[in-house]
XYZ file of C-alpha atoms in Angstrom:
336
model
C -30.397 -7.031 -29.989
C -31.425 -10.465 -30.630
C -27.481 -11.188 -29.338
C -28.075 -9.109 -26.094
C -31.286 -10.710 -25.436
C -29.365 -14.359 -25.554
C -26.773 -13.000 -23.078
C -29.605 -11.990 -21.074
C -30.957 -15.174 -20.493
C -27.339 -16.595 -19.868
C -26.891 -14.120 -16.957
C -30.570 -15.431 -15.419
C -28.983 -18.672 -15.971
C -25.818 -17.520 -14.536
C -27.726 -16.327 -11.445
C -29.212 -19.529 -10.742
C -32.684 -18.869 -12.181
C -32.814 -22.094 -14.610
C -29.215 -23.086 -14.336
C -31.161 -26.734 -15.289
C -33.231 -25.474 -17.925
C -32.836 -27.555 -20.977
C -33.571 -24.019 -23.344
C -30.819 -22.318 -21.732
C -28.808 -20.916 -24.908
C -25.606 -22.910 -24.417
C -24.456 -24.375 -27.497
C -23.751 -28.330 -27.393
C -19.708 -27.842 -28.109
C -19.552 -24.552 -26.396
C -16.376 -23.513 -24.132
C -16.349 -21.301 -21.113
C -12.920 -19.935 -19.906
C -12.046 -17.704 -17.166
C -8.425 -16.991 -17.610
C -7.403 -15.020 -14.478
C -8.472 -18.219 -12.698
C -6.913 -20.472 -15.114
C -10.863 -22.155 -14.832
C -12.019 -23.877 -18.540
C -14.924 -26.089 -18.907
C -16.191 -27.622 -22.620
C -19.217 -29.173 -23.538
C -22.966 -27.564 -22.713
C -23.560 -30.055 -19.374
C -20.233 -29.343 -17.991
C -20.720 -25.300 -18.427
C -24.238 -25.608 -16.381
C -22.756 -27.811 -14.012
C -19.647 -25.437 -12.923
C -23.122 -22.944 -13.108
C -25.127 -25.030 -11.137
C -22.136 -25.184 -8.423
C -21.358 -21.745 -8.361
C -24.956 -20.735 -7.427
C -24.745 -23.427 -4.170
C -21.760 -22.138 -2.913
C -22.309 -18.606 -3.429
C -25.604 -18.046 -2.666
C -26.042 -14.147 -3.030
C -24.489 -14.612 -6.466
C -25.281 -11.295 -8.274
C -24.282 -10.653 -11.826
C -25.334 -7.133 -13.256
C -24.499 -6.013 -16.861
C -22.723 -2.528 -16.811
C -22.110 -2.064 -20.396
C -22.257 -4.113 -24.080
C -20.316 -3.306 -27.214
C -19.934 -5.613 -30.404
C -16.958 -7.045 -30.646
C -17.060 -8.632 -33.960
C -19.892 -10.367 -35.978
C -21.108 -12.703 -33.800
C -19.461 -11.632 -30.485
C -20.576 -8.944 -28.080
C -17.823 -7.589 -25.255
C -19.547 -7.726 -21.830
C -18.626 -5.676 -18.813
C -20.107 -7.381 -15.703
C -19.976 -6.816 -11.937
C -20.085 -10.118 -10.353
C -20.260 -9.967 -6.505
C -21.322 -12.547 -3.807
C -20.006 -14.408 -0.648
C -18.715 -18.310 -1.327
C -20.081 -20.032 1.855
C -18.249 -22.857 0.682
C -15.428 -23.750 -1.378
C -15.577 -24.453 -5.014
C -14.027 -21.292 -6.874
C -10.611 -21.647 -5.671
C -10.102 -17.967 -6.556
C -12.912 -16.808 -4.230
C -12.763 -15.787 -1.060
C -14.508 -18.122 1.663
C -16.979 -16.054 3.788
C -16.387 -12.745 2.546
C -17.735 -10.574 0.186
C -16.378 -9.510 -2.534
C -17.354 -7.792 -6.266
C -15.310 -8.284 -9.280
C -15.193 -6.170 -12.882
C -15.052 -8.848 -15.340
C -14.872 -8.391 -19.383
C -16.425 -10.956 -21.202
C -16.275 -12.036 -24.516
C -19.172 -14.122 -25.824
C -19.491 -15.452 -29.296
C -22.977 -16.707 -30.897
C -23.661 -19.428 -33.326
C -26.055 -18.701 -35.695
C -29.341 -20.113 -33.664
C -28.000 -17.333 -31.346
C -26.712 -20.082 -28.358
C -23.144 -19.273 -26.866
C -20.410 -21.168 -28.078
C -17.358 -19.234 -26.080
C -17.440 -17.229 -23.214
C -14.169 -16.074 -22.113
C -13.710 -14.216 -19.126
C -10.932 -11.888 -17.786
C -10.700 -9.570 -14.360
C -11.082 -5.891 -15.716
C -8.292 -3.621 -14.112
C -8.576 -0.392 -16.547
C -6.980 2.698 -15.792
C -10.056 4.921 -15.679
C -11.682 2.729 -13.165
C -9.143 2.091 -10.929
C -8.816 -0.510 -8.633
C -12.268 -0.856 -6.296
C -11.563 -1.941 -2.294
C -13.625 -4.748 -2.764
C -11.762 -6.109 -5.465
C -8.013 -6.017 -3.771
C -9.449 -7.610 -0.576
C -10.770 -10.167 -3.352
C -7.440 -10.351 -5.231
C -5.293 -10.543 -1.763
C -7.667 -13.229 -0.154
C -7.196 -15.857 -2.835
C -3.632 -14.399 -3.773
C -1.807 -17.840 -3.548
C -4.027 -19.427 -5.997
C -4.011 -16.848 -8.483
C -0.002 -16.189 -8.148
C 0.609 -20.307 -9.524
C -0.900 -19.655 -12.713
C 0.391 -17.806 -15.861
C -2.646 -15.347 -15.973
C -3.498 -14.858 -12.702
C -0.251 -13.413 -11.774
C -0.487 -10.812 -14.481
C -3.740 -9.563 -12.484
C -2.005 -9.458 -9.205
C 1.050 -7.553 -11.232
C -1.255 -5.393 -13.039
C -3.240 -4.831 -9.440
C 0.233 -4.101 -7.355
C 1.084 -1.055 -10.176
C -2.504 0.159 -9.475
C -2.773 3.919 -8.002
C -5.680 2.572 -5.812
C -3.487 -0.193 -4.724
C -2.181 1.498 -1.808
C 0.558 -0.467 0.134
C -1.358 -4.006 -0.964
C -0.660 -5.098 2.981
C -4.072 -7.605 2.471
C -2.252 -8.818 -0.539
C 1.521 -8.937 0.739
C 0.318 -11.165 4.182
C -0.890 -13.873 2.241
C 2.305 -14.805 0.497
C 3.983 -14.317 4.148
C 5.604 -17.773 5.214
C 5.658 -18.721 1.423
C 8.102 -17.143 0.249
C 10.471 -19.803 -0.755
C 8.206 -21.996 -2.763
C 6.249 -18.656 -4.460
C 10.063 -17.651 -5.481
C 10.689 -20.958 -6.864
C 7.426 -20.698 -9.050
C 7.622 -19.555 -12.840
C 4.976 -17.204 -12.395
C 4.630 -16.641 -8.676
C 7.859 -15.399 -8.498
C 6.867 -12.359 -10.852
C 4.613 -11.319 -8.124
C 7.350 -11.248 -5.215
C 9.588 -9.281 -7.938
C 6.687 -6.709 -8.027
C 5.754 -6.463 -5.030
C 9.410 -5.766 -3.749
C 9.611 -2.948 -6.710
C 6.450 -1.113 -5.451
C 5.381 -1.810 -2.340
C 7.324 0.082 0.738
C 10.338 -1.941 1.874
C 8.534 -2.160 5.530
C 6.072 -4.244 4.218
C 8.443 -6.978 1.983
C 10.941 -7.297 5.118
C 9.703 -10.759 5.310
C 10.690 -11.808 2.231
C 14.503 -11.323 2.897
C 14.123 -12.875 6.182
C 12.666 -16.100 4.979
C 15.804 -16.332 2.229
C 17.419 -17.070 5.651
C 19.913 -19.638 5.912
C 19.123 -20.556 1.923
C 20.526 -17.095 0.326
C 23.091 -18.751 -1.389
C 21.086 -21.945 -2.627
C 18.455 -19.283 -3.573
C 20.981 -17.076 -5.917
C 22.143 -20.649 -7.480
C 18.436 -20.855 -8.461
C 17.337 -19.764 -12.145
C 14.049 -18.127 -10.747
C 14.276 -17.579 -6.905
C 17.904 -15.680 -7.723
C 15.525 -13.363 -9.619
C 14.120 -12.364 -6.660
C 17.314 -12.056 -4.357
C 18.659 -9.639 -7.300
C 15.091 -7.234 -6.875
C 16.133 -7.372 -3.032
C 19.321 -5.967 -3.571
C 17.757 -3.153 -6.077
C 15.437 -2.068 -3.592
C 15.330 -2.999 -0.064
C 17.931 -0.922 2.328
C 21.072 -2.474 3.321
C 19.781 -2.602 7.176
C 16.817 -5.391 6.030
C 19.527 -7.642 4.131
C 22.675 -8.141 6.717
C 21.946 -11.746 6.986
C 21.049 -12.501 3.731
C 24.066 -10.291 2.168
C 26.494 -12.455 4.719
C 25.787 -15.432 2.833
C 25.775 -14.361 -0.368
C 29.644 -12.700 0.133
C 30.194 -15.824 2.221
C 29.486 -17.920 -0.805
C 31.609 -15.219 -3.303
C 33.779 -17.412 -4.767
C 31.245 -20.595 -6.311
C 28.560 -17.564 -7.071
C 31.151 -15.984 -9.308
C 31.365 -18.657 -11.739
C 27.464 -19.450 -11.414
C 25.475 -19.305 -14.445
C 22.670 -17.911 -12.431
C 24.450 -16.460 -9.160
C 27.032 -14.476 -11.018
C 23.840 -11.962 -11.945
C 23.165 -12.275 -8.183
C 27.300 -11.012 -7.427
C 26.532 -8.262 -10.176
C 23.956 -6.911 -8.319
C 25.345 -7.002 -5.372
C 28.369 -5.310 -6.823
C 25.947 -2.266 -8.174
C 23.646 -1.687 -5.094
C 26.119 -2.902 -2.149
C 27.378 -0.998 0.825
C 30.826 0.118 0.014
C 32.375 -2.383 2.491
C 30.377 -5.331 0.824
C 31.949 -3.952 -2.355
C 35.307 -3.996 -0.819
C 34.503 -6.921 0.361
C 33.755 -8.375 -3.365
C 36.785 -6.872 -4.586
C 38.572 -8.745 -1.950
C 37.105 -12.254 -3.193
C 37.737 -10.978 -6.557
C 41.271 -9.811 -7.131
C 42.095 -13.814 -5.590
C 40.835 -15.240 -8.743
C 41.103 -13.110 -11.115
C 43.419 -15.242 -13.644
C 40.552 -17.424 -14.032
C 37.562 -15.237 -14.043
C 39.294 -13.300 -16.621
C 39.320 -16.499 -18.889
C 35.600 -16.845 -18.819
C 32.579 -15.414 -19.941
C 30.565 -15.568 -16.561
C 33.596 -14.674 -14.534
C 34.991 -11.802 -17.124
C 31.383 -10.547 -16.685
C 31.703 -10.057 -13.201
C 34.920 -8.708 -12.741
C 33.939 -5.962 -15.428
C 30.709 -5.467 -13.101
C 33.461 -4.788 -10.362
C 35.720 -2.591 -12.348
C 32.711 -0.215 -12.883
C 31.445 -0.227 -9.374
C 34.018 -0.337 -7.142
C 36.084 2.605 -5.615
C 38.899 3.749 -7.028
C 41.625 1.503 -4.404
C 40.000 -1.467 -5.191
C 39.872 -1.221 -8.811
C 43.376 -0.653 -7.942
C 43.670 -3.305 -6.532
C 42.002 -5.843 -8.951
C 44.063 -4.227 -12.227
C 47.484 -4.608 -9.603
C 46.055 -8.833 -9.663
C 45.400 -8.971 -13.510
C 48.587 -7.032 -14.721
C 50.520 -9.255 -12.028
C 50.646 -11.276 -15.121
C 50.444 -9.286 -18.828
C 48.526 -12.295 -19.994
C 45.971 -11.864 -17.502
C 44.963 -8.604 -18.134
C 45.297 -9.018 -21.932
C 43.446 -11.979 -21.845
C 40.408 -9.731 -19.761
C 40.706 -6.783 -22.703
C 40.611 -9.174 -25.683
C 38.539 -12.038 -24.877
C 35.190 -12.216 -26.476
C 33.529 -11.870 -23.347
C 35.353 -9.503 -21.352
C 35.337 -6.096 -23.456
């Protein structure tokens, strides 16, 4: 109780009512942290400060307790809804000029005088509550800034596999015409690769189409040929002409890539069966060497399991051209 009653006075403080008073119960050393938003202040003056700023730029800040639990000795598990319009920017994770509510969990710990010394703060996306309008129009408006960091992109993941989800078209439009920077991104990129998995291929088109012209440079890449290989699981072959064109075009380096070769396997698995042929083609022309490697061997045993029947054919015909060739392909380490 005596716990609850602290957080109680936090939340008025949260709210703006006495964000300067000195008997807010804020310990000296205390840390606030909201992880979604990669956001972490330390030190009592700094925490009422971020308060302080938050309360100016959203004016109709609202915070309203929906349920308490103990989480250990001295920590309680908060559920909040926090809603509010930012009239101007400060909470990069915010929308500007629209309203939104977010389901936050919050852990708060207690020193013994009963003042907060960690608040940590997470977006709550639980099964049973599904996911509320207002919070994907939330997610999608500040979708950019929460793809670039490790935790934020595990929200937007999490909110993409959602039931209430829908076809996340707020949330797919604002990585439109950013595609080849969020690709490029260690955690960004996670979000593209979801989004292409779940969301109907309609809506992605634009991700292929802005691969234009850098396909190839994009397969060579260790994270952005990540998400050429989701294109080639799921989008239909009519969305990727141009983007498959370069990618066959640039067969013969991608084959020996460390990173495009996954890229060619793909592409070898989910192809039309004239790209395959195609492949094959490219293949069967340098298939001494590939055979003598572990990326290549890799490949061509991609293409001997994929293929039809004539061009398997045609690629054991190129290997057995020389014994030692296809010898080499059935006893090297790499090659099965």
């Amino acid at each position: 109780e005596d716990m609850a009653r602290s957080l109680e006075e936090f939340v008025c403080v949260a709210m703006g009512r006495g964000a300067s008073d000195r008997r807010a119960p804020v310990a000296a050393g205390a840390e606030w942290v909201w992880e979604d938003a990669s956001l972490r202040y330390s030190g009592r003056s700094n925490i009422l400060e971020h308060v302080m700023m938050s309360v100016r730029a959203i004016p109709d800040l609202r915070t309203d307790i929906i349920e308490v639990a103990r989480e250990g000795p001295a920590s309680l598990a908060v559920d909040l809804c926090c809603s509010g319009t930012q009239a101007t920017m400060y909470l990069p994770h915010w929308p500007i000029r629209k309203f939104v509510s977010w389901r936050l969990r919050s852990v708060v710990t207690f020193d013994s005088q009963l003042h907060i010394t960690r608040k940590h703060v997470r977006l709550l996306l639980e099964e049973k509550l599904g996911l509320q309008p207002q919070m994907l129009e939330g997610l999608s408006n500040c979708a950019r800034a929460l793809a670039s960091t490790p935790s934020g992109c595990r929200v937007l993941q999490r909110a993409i596999e959602e039931p209430g989800a829908g076809d996340c078209g707020c949330l797919v439009e604002q990585l439109r015409g950013h595609v080849w920077e969020a690709a490029a991104s260690p955690h960004a990129n996670h979000v593209l690769q979801k989004l292409i998995a779940n969301v109907h291929p309609a809506r992605v088109r634009f991700v292929a189409e802005e691969f234009r012209g850098r396909a190839a440079a994009a397969a060579r890449h260790r994270v952005r040929g990540r998400v050429i290989e989701r294109l080639l699981e799921h989008a239909p072959a009519e969305h990727l002409g141009d983007l498959v064109e370069e990618l066959l075009d640039a067969c013969p380096m991608l084959c020996h890539h460390a990173f495009g070769n996954f890229v060619v396997q793909r592409l070898l698995e989910h192809g039309t069966a004239k790209q395959r042929h195609r492949l094959a083609a490219c293949l069967a022309a340098d298939a001494a060497r590939m055979a003598k490697s572990k990326i290549g061997s890799s490949v061509l045993r991609c293409a001997l399991v994929h293929c039809a029947g004539e061009d398997r054919a045609r690629l054991a015909g190129a290997l057995e051209a020389d014994p030692s060739r296809a010898e080499e392909l059935n006893r090297h380490l790499f090659g099965g």
